[in-house]
Coordinates of C-alpha atoms in Angstrom, one line a residue:
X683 CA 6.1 -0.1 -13.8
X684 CA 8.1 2.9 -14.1
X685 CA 10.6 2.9 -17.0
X686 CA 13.2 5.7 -17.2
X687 CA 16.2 5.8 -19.6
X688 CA 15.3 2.0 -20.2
X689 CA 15.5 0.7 -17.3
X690 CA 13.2 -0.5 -14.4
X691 CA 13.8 -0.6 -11.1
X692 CA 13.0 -4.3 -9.6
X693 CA 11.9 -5.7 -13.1
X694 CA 12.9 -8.9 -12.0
X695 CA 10.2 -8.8 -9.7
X696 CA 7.7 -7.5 -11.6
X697 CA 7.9 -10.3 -14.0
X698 CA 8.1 -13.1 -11.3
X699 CA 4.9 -11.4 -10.2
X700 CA 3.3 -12.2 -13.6
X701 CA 4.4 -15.5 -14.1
X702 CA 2.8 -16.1 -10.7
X703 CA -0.5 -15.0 -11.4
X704 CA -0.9 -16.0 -14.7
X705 CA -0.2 -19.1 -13.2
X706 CA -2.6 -18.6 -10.4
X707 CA -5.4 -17.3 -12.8
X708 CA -4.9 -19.1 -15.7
X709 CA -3.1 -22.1 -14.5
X710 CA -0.6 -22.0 -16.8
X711 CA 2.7 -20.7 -17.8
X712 CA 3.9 -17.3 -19.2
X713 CA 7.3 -16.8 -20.6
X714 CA 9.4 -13.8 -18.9
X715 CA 11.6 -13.2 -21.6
X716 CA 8.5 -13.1 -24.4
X717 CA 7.1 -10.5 -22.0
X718 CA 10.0 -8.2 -21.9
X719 CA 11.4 -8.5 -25.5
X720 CA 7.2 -6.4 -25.8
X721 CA 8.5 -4.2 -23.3
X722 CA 11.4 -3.1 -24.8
X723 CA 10.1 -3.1 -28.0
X724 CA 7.0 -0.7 -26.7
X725 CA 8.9 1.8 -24.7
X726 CA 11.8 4.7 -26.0
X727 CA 14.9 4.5 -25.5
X728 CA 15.2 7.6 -23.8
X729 CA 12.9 9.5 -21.2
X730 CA 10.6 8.3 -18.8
X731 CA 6.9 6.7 -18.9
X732 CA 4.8 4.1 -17.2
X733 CA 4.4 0.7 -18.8
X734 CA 1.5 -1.4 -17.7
X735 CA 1.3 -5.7 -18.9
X736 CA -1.5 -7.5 -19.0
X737 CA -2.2 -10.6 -19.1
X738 CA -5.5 -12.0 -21.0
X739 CA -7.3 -14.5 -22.9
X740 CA -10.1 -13.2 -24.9
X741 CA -10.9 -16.7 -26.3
X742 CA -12.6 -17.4 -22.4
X743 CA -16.4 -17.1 -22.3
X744 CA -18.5 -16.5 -19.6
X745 CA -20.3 -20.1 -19.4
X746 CA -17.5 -21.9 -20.3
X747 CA -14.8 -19.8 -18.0
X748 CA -13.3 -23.2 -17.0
X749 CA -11.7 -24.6 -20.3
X750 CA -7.6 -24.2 -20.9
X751 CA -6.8 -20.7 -21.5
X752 CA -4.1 -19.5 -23.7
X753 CA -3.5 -16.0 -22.4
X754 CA -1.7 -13.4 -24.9
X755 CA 0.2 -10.6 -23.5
X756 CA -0.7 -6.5 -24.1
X757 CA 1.9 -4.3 -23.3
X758 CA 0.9 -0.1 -23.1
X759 CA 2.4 2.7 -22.0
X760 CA 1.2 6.4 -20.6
X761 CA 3.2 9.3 -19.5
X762 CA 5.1 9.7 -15.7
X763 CA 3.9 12.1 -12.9
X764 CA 5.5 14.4 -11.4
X765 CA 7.9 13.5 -8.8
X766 CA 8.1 13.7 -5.6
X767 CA 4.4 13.4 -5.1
X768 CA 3.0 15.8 -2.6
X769 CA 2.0 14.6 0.8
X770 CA -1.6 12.9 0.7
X771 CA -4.5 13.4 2.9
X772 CA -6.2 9.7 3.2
X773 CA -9.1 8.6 5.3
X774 CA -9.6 4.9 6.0
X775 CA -12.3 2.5 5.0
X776 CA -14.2 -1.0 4.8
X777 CA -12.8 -2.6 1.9
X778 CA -10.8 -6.1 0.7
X779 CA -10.2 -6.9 -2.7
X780 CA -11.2 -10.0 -4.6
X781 CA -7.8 -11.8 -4.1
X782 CA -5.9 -9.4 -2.6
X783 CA -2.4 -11.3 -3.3
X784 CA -3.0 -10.8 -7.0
X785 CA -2.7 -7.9 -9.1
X786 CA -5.5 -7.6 -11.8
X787 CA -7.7 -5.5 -13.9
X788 CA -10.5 -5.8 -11.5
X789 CA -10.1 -2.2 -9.5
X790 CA -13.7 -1.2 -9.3
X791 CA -14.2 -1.4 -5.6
X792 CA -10.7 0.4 -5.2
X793 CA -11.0 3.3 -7.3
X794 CA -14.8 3.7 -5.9
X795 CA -13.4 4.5 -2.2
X796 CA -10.7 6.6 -4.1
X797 CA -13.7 8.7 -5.7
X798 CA -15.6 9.0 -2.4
X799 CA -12.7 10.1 -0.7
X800 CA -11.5 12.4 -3.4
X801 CA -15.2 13.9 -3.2
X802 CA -15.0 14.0 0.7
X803 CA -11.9 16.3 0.2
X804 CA -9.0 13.7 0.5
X805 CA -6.8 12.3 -1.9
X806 CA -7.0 8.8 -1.4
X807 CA -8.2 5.4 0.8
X808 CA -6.7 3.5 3.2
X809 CA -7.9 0.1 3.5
X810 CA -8.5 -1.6 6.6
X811 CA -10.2 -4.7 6.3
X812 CA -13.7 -6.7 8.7
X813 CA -11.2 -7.5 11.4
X814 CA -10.1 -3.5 11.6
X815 CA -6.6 -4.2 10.3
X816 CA -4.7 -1.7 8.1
X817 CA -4.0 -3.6 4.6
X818 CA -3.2 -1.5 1.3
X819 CA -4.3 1.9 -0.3
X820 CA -6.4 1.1 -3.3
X821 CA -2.8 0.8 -5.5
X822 CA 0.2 1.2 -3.0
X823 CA 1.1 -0.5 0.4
X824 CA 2.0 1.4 3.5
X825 CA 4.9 1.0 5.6
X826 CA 5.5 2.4 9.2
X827 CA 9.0 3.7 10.5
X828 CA 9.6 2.6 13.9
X829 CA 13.4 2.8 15.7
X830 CA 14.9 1.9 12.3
X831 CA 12.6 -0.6 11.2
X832 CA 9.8 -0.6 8.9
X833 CA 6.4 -2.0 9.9
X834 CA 4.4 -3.6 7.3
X835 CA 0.4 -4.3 8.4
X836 CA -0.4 -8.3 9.0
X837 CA -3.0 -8.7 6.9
X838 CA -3.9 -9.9 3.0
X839 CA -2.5 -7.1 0.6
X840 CA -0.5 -7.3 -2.4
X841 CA 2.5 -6.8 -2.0
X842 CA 4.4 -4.3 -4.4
X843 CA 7.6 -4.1 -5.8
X844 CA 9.1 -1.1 -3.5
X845 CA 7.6 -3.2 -1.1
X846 CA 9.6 -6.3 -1.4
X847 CA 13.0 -4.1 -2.3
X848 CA 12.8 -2.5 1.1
X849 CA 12.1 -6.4 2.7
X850 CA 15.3 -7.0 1.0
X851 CA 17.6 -4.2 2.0
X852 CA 15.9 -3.4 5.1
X853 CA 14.8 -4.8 8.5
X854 CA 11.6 -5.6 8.5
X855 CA 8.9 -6.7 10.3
X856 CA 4.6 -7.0 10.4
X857 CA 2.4 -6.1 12.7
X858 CA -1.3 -6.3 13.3
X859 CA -3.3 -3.6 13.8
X860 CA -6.2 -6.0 14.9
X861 CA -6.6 -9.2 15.9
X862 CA -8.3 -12.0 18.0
X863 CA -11.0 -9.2 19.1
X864 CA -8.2 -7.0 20.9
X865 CA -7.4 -3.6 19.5
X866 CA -3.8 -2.5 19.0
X867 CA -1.8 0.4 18.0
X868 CA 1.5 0.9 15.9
X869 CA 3.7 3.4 17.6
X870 CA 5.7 4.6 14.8
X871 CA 8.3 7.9 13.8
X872 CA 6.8 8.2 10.2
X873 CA 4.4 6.6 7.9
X874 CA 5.5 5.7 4.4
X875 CA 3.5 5.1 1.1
X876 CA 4.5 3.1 -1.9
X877 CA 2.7 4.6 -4.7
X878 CA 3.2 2.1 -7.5
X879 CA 5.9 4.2 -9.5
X880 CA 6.7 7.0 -7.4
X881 CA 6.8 6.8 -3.2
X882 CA 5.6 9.3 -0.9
X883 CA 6.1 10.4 2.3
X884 CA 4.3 12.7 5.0
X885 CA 6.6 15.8 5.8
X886 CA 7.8 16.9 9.0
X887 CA 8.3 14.8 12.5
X888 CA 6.7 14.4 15.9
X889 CA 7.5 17.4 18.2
X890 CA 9.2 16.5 21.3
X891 CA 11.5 17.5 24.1
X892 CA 14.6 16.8 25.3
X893 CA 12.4 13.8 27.6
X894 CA 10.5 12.7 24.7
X895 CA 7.5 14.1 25.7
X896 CA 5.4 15.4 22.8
X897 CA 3.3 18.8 23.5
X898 CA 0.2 18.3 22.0
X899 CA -0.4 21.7 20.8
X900 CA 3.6 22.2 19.1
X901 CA 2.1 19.2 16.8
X902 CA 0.9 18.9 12.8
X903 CA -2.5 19.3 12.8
X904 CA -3.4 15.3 11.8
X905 CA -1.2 14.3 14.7
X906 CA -3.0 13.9 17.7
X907 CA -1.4 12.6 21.0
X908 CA -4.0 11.6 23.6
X909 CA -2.7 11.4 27.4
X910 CA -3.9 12.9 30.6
X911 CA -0.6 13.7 32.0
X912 CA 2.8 15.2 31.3
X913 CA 4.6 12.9 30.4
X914 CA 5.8 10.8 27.2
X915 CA 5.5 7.4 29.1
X916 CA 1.3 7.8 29.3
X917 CA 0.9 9.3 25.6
X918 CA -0.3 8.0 22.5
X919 CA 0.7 9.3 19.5
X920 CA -1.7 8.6 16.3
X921 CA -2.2 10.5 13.0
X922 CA -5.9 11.3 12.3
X923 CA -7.9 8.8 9.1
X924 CA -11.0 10.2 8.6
X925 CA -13.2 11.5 11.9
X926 CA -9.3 11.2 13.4
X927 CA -9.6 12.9 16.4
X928 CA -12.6 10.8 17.6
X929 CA -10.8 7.4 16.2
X930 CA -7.2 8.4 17.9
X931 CA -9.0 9.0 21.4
X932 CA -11.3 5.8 21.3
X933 CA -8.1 3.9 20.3
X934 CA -6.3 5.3 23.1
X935 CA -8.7 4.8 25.9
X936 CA -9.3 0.9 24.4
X937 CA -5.5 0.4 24.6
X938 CA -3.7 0.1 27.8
X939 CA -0.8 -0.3 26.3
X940 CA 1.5 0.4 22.4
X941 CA 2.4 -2.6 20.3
X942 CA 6.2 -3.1 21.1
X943 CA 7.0 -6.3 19.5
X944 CA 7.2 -7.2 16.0

């Protein structure tokens, strides 16, 4: 969590989150207020930094995993980025982590597809999971803008702290981007990603005219609109993951027809 002249945005959640898994993991308790009397003691009083709790037992072994844990707390911090983070270039991929509601220490698989797609030339991974719905980036969740509501994807994720803020002061609702063997597609205004301590957003807007229709050629070049004729009621409008302009047109020919409901 992001700490910044001593004070953290949604800590209340954070530590609910905590108590909940250890709970879940462990099965047992964990004391809020223990855990942030170690917070303030670890971070300044002034400035900014990032302050990361974990919750562990070190007495648990291997073979005997199963016996009543008694987890201790470890509380360290690292310096901020820069903010606002620049816009990022994400392709998609095959990927659901072990327990996706929890937050833990296991982010192997996550930070694998962030190397490959680093490597590949993009910055990070966007997770869609065997049923080809959008979950969760490796750490952040991504929300869609759509006639002043944001769309978060129906399916397992964890869900952040920006994330459940937003739920709070904002309409919301989920959608799927897959389901029951039927392909579907999120017609949104803007895509939004909540980058554990510091949010992110694409830059710009769709081109359109004064009837809504969006010329394909006045676009960003990772927004493709597929449609055979002129005119805004027969167009799809998708921003290109990966291979995107193969993916946007085999989405659009598979769909007869947007996702309009919550």
């Amino acid at each position: 969590m992001r700490v910044e002249q001593g004070r953290v945005r949604g800590v209340s959640l954070h530590l609910d989150r905590l108590v909940r898994d250890c709970r879940t993991v462990f099965d047992t308790g964990l004391d809020p207020g223990r855990v942030l009397g170690f917070v303030r003691g670890a971070v300044p009083r002034t400035g900014a930094c990032v302050v990361r709790v974990t919750v562990f037992d070190p007495a648990l072994e291997l073979g005997r995993i199963g016996t009543d844990a008694h987890p201790h707390v470890l509380v360290t911090t690292r310096a901020v980025g820069g903010l606002p983070l620049p816009p990022p270039r994400i392709r998609s991929a095959v990927y659901t982590r072990d327990m996706p509601g929890v937050k833990s220490v296991g982010l192997f698989g996550a930070l694998w597809h962030r190397r490959a797609a680093q490597r590949a030339g993009f910055d990070d991974a966007l997770f869609v999971d065997g049923r080809s719905m959008i979950s969760e980036g490796g750490t952040w969740n991504i929300g869609f803008v759509r006639g002043g509501q944001v769309v978060w994807p129906e399916a397992e994720c964890l869900a952040g702290t920006t994330m459940r803020l937003l739920q709070q002061v904002h309409a919301s609702a989920s959608a799927p981007v897959g389901r029951g063997g039927e392909r579907r597609a999120v017609v949104a205004d803007a895509a939004y990603l909540s980058i554990g301590n510091g949010p992110t957003a694409p830059p710009g807007d769709l081109v359109r005219g004064a009837d809504g229709y969006c010329p394909p050629a006045e676009q960003h070049p990772r927004v493709i609109v597929a449609g055979d004729l002129c005119s805004a009621r027969f167009q799809r409008i998708m921003t290109a993951l990966g291979s995107g302009g193969e993916a946007a047109l085999r989405a659009y020919y598979a769909t007869r027809q947007p996702l309009t409901g919550g």
